[in-house]
mmCIF file of C-alpha atoms and ligand atoms in Angstrom:
data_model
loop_
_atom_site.group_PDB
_atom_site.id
_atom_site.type_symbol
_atom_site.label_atom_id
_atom_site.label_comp_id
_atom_site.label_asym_id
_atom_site.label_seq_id
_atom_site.Cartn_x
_atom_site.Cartn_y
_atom_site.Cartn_z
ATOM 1 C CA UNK A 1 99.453 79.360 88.974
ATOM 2 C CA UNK A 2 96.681 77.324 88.617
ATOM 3 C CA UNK A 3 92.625 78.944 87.974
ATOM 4 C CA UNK A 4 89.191 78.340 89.075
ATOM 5 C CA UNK A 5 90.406 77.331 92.080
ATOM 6 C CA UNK A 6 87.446 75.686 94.534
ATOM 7 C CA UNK A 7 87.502 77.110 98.397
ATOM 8 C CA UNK A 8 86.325 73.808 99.893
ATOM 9 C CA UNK A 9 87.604 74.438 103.787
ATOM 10 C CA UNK A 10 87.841 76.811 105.927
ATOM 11 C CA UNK A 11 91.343 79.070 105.674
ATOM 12 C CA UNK A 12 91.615 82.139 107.359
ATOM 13 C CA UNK A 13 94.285 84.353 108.359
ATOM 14 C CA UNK A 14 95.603 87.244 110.059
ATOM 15 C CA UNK A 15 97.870 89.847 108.060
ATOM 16 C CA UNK A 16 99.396 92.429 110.171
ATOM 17 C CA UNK A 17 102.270 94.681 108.510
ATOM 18 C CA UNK A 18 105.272 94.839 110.844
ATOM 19 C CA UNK A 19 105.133 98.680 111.201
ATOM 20 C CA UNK A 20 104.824 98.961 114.801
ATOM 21 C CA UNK A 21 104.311 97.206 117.752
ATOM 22 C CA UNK A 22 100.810 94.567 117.720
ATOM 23 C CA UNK A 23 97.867 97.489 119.045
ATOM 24 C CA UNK A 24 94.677 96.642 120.355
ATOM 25 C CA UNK A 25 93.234 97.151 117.010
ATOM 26 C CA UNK A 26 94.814 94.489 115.476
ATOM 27 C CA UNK A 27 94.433 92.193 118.119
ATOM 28 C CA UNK A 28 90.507 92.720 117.321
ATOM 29 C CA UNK A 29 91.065 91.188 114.010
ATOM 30 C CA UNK A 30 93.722 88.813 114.923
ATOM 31 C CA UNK A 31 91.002 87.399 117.948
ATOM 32 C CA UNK A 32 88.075 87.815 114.938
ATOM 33 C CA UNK A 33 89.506 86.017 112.513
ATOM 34 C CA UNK A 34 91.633 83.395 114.858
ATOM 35 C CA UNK A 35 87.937 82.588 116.700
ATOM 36 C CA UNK A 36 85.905 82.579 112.936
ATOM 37 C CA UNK A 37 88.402 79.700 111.850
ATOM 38 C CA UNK A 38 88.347 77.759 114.860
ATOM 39 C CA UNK A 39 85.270 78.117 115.026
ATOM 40 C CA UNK A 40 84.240 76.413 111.858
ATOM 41 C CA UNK A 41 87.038 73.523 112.699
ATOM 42 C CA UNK A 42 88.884 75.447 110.062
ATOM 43 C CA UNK A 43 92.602 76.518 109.613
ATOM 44 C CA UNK A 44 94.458 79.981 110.435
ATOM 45 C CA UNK A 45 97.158 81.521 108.971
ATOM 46 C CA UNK A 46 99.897 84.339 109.888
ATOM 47 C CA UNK A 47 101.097 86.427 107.348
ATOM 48 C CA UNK A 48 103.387 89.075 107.192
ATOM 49 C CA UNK A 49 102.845 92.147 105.098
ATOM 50 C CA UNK A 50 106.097 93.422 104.280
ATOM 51 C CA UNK A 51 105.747 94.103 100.901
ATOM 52 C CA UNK A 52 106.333 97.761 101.420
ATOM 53 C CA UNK A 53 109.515 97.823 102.887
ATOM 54 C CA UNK A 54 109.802 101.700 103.340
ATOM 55 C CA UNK A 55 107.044 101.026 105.891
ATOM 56 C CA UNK A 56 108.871 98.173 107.700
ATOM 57 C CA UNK A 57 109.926 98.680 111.093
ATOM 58 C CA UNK A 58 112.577 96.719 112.251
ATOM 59 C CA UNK A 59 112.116 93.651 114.730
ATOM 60 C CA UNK A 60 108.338 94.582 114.880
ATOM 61 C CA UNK A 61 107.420 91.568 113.204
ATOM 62 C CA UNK A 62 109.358 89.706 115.964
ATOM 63 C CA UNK A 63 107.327 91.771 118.233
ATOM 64 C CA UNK A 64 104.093 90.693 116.869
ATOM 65 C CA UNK A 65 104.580 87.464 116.634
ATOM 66 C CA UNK A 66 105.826 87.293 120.319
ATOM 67 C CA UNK A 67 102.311 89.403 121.040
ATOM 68 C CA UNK A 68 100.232 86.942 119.205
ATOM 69 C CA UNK A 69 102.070 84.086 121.162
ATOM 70 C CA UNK A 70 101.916 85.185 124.467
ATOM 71 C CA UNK A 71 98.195 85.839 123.626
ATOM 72 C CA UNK A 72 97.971 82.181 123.153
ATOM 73 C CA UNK A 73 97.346 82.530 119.202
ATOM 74 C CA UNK A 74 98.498 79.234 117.404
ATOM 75 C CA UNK A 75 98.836 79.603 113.547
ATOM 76 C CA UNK A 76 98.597 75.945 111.428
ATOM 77 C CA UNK A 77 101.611 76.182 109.044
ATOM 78 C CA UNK A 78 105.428 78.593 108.895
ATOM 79 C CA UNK A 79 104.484 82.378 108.844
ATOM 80 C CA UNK A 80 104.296 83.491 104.945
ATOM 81 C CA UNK A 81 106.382 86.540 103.795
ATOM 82 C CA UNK A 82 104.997 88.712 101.567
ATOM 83 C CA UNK A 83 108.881 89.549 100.541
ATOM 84 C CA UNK A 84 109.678 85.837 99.198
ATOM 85 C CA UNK A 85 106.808 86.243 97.006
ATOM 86 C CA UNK A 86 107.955 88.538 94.649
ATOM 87 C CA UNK A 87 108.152 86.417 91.492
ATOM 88 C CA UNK A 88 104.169 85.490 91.954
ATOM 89 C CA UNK A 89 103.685 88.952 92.233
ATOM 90 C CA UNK A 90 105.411 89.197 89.106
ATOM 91 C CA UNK A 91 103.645 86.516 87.187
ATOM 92 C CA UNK A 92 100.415 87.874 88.165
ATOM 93 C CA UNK A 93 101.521 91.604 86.702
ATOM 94 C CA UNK A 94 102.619 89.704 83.860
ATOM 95 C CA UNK A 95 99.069 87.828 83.288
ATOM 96 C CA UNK A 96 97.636 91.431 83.597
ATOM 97 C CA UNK A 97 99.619 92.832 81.327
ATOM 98 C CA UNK A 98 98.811 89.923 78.773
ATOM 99 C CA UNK A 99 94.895 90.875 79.261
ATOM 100 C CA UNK A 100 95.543 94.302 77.894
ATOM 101 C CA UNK A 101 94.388 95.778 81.259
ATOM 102 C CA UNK A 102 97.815 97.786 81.929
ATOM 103 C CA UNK A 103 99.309 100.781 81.254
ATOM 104 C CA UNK A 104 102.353 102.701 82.419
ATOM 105 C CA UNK A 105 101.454 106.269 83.797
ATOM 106 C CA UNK A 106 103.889 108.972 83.744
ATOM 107 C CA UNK A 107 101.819 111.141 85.844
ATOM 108 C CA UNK A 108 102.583 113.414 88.771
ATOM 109 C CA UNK A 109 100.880 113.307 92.139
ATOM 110 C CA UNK A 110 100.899 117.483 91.424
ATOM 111 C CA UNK A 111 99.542 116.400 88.063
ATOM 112 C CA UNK A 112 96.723 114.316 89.223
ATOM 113 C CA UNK A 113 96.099 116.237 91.670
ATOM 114 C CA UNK A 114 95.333 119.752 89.214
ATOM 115 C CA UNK A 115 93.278 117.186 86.691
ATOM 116 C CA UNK A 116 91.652 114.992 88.839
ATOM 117 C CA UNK A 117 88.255 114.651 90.587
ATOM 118 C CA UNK A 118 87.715 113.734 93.884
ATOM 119 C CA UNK A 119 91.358 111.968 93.504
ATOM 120 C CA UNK A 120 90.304 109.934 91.180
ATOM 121 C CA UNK A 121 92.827 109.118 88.402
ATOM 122 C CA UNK A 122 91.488 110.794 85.387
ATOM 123 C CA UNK A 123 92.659 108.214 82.952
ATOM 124 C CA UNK A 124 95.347 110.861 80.997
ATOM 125 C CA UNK A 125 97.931 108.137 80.382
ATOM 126 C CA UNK A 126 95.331 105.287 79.171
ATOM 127 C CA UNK A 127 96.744 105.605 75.668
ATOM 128 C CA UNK A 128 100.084 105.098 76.240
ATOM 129 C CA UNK A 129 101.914 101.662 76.006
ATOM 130 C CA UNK A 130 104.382 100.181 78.242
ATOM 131 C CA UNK A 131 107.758 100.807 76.299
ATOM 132 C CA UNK A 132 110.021 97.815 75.895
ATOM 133 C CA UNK A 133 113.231 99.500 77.739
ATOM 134 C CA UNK A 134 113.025 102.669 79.206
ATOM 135 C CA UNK A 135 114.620 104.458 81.735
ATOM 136 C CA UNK A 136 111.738 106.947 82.462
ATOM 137 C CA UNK A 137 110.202 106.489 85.855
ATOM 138 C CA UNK A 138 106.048 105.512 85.624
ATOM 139 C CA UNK A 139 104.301 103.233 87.508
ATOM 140 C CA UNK A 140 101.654 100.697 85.857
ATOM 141 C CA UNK A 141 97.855 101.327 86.462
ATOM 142 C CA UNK A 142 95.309 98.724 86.104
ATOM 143 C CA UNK A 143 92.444 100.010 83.682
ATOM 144 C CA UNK A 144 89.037 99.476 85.450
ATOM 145 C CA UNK A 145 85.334 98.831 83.917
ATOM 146 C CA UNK A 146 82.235 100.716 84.074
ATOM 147 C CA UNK A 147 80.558 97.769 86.625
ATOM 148 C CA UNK A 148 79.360 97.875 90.006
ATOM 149 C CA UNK A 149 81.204 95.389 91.910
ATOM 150 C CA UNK A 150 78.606 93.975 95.147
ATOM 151 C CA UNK A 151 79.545 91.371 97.588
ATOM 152 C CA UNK A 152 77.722 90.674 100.478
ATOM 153 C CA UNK A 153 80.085 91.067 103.363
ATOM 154 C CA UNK A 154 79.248 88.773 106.472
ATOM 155 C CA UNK A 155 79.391 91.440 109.137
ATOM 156 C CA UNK A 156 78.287 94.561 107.040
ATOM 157 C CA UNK A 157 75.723 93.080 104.734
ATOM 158 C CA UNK A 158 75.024 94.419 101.048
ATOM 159 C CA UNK A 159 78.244 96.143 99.546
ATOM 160 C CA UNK A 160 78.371 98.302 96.352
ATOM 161 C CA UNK A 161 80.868 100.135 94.253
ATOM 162 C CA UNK A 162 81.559 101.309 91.312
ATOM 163 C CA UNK A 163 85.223 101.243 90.234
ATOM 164 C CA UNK A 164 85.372 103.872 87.518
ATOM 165 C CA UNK A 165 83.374 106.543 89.134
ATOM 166 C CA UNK A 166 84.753 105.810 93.219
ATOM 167 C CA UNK A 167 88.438 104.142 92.433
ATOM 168 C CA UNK A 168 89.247 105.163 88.861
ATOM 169 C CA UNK A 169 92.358 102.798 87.132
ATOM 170 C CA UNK A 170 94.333 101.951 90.073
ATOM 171 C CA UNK A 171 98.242 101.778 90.744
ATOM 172 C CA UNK A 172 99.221 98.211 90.717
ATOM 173 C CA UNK A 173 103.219 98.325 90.356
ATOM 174 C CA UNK A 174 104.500 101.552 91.959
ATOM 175 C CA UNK A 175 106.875 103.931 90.457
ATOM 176 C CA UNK A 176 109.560 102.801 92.851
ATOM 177 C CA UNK A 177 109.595 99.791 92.195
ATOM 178 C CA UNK A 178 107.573 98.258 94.334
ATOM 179 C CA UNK A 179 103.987 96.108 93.711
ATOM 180 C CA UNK A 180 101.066 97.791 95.418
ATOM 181 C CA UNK A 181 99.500 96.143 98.540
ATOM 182 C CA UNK A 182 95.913 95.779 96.754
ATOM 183 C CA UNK A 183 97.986 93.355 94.035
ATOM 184 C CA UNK A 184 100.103 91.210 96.643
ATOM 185 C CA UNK A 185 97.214 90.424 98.661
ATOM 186 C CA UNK A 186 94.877 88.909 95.715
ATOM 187 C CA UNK A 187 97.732 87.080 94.569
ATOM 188 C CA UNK A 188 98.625 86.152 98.476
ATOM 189 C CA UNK A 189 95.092 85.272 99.286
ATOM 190 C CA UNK A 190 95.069 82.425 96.073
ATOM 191 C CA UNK A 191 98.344 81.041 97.086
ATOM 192 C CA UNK A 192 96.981 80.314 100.488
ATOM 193 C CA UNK A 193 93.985 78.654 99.379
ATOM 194 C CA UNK A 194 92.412 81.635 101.493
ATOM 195 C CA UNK A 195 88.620 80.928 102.273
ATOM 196 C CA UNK A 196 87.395 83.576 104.384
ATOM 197 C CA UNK A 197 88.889 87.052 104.901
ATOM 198 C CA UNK A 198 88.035 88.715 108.724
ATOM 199 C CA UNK A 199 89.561 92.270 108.818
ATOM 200 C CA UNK A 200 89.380 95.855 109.544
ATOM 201 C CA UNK A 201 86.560 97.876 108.268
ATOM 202 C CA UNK A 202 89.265 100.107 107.161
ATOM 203 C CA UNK A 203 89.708 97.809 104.034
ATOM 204 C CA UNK A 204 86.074 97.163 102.971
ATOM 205 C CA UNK A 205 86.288 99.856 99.798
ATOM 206 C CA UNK A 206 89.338 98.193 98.889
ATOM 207 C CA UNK A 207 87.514 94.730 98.407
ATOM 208 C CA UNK A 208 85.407 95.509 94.995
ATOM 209 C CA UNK A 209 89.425 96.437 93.745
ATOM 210 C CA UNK A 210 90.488 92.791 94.786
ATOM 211 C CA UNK A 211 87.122 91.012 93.523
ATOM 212 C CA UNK A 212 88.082 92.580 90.318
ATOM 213 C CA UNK A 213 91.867 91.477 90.352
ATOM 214 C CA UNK A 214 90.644 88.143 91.587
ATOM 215 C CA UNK A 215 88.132 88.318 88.601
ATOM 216 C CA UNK A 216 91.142 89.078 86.205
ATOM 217 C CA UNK A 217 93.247 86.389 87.247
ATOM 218 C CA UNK A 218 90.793 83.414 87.521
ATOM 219 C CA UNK A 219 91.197 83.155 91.186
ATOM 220 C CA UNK A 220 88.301 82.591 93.496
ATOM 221 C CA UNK A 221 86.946 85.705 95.764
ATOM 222 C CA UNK A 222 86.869 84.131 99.653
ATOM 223 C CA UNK A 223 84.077 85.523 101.875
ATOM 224 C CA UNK A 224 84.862 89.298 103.192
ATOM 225 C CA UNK A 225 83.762 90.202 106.924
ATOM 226 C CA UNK A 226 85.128 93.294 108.181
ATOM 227 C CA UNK A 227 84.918 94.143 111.802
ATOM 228 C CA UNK A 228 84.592 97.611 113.489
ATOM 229 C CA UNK A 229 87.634 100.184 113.300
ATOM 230 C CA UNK A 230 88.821 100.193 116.709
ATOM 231 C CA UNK A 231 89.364 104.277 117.164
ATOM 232 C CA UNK A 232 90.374 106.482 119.837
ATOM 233 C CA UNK A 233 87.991 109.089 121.496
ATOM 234 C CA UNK A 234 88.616 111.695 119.278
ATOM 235 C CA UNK A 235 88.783 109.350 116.273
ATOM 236 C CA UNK A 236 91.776 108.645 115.393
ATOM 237 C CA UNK A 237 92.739 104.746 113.967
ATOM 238 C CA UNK A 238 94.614 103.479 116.630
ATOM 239 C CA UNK A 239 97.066 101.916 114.017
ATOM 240 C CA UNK A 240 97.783 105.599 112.812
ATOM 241 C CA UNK A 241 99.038 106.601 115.770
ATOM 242 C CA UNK A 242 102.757 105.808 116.600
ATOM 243 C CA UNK A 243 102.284 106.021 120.071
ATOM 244 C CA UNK A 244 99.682 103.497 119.392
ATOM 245 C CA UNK A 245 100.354 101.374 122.857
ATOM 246 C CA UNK A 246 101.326 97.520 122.796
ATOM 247 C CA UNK A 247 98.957 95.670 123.763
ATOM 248 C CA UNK A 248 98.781 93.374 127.034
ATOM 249 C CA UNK A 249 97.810 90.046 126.351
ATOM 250 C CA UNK A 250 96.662 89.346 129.338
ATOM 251 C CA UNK A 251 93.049 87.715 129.914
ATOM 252 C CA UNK A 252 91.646 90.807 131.264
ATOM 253 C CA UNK A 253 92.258 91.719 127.819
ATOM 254 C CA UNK A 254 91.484 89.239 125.529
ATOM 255 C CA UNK A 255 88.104 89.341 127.909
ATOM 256 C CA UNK A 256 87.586 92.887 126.496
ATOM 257 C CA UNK A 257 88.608 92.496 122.988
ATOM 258 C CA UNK A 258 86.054 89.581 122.950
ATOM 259 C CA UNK A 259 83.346 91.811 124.095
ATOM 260 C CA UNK A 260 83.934 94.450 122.059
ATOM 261 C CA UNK A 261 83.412 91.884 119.108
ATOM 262 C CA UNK A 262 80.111 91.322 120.822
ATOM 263 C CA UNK A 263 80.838 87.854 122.111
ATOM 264 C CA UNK A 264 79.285 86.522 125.420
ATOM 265 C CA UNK A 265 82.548 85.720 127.491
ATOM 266 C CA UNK A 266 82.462 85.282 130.919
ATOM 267 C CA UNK A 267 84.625 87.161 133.234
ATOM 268 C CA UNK A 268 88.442 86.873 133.256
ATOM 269 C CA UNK A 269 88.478 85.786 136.433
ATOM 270 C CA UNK A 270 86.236 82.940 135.346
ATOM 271 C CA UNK A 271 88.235 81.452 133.191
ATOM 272 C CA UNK A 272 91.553 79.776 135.362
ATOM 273 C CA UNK A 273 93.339 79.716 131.876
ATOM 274 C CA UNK A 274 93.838 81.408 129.171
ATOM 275 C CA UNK A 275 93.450 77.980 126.952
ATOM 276 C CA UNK A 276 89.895 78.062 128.622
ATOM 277 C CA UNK A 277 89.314 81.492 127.190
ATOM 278 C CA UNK A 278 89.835 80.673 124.079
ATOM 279 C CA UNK A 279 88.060 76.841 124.305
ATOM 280 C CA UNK A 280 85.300 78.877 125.233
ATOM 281 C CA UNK A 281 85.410 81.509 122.599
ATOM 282 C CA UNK A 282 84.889 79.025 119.805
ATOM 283 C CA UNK A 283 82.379 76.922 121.519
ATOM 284 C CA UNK A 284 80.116 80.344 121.814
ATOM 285 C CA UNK A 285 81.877 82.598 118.998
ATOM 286 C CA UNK A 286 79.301 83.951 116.394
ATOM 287 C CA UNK A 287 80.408 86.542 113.835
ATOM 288 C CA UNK A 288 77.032 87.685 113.733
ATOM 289 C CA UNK A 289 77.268 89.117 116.897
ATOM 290 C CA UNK A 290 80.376 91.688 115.727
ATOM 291 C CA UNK A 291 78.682 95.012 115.727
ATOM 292 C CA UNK A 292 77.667 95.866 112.468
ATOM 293 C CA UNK A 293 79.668 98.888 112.819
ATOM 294 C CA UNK A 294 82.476 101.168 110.726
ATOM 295 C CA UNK A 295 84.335 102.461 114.149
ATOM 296 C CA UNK A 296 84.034 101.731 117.733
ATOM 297 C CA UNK A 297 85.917 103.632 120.243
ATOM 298 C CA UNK A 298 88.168 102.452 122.242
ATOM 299 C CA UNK A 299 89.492 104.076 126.136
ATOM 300 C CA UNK A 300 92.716 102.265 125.475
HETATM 301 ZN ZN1 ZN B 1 99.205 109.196 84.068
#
């Protein structure tokens, strides 16, 4: 892997896990980050987040990606796998580990849970080093600073956290095996020459973790906007749900998701296409406009 990489274009993407069928909540932040690219003449990505394959369900990623077509979504290069990236996951643990940043941690989640405040990880195992062969089952932590991490995100303005005292060391390769999502993406995010990052508001405290992998690993931090958390009436994320209902990709739709991101769309019935929807999208699309908002409910 190469460091101090420059973001000179515009790259965005969309990253939905397959583990259910493409909801109206992720069609928010496939349409937000799809319009954001286009409109900056820039380039958009699909990628598949399948690292965790307990949580994979099968053929939904062939059900999203029909979804996102049928939408009229058109992504500029082959669809990138988290699975086949396993060995850059592995480097990247492996340039960790060479920092001195990791440690194995042999801890229970009863343990932690007895020990710890506010969940955080109280740091027991921090003393321990990673033995050369062992059959013991630990995962590996990352060992985080005392430092406010701030970025200013371009939906939700000024963003602060402090990683020891609201994270605590973090899990970065779990005990079964498998490398944590906050890992894959930093490392997914650099080898996509990823510029700008549109998502849920559901992942804005996990951003100060990535900074601070990115930080470790030389890579450049893209620009963070996270949109609203589309939730039902009574609150519930409508990715949580498993009834969670397909969405229509119809241009009534696409009509409504664009509203909902604030964006001055005509009628559906004014547009005789859905190409013209989306012409007209990026002509008139302006992120500012995304309500600077955690939630937004959603009759849906
Ligand atoms: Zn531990």
């Amino acid at each position: 892997m190469h460091t101090n990489q420059t973001l000179k274009s515009y790259r965005g993407r969309f990253a939905p896990s397959p583990s259910g069928e493409l909801h109206f909540g992720s069609l928010l932040a496939a349409m937000a980050s799809y319009a954001d690219a286009r409109a900056h003449q820039g380039q958009w990505l699909l990628r598949i987040d399948d690292i965790d394959q307990v949580r994979v369900v099968p053929d939904s990623e062939q059900h999203i990606i029909n979804s996102l077509e049928q939408a009229g979504f058109e992504w500029d290069e082959p669809v990138y796998y988290q699975s086949q990236h396993i060995a850059d996951y592995q480097q990247a643990l492996g340039n960790l580990t060479a920092g001195g940043l990791i440690y194995p941690c042999y801890c229970s989640r009863k343990q932690i849970k007895a020990l710890a405040r506010d969940n955080i990880y109280p740091g027991i195992c921090r003393e321990t080093a990673i033995p050369d062969e062992s059959a013991d089952e630990y995962a590996l932590r990352i060992r985080v600073p005392e430092q406010n991490l701030s970025f200013n995100d371009l939906i939700q303005g000024h963003y602060c956290q402090q990683l020891d005292k609201e994270v605590g060391d973090f899990i970065i390769f779990r005990r079964d095996k498998v490398f944590t999502y906050q890992l894959a993406i930093v490392v997914d995010e650099y080898l996509a020459g990823i510029s700008h990052v549109i998502r849920g508001h559901d992942l804005i405290s996990s951003t100060p973790r990535q900074m601070f992998l990115q930080q470790q690993l030389g890579f450049a931090t893209p620009r963070y906007g996270h949109i609203p958390l589309a939730v039902t009436p009574d609150n519930l994320k409508l990715s949580k749900l498993s009834h969670a209902k397909k969405v229509t990709t119809d241009l009534t739709t696409l009509v409504l998701a664009a509203r909902i991101l604030g964006q001055a769309v005509l009628k559906a019935e004014d547009y005789q296409h859905q190409q013209d929807f989306w012409k007209h999208l990026f002509q008139i699309w302006q992120l500012k406009q995304v309500p600077k908002m955690e939630k937004i409910e959603i009759m849906y």
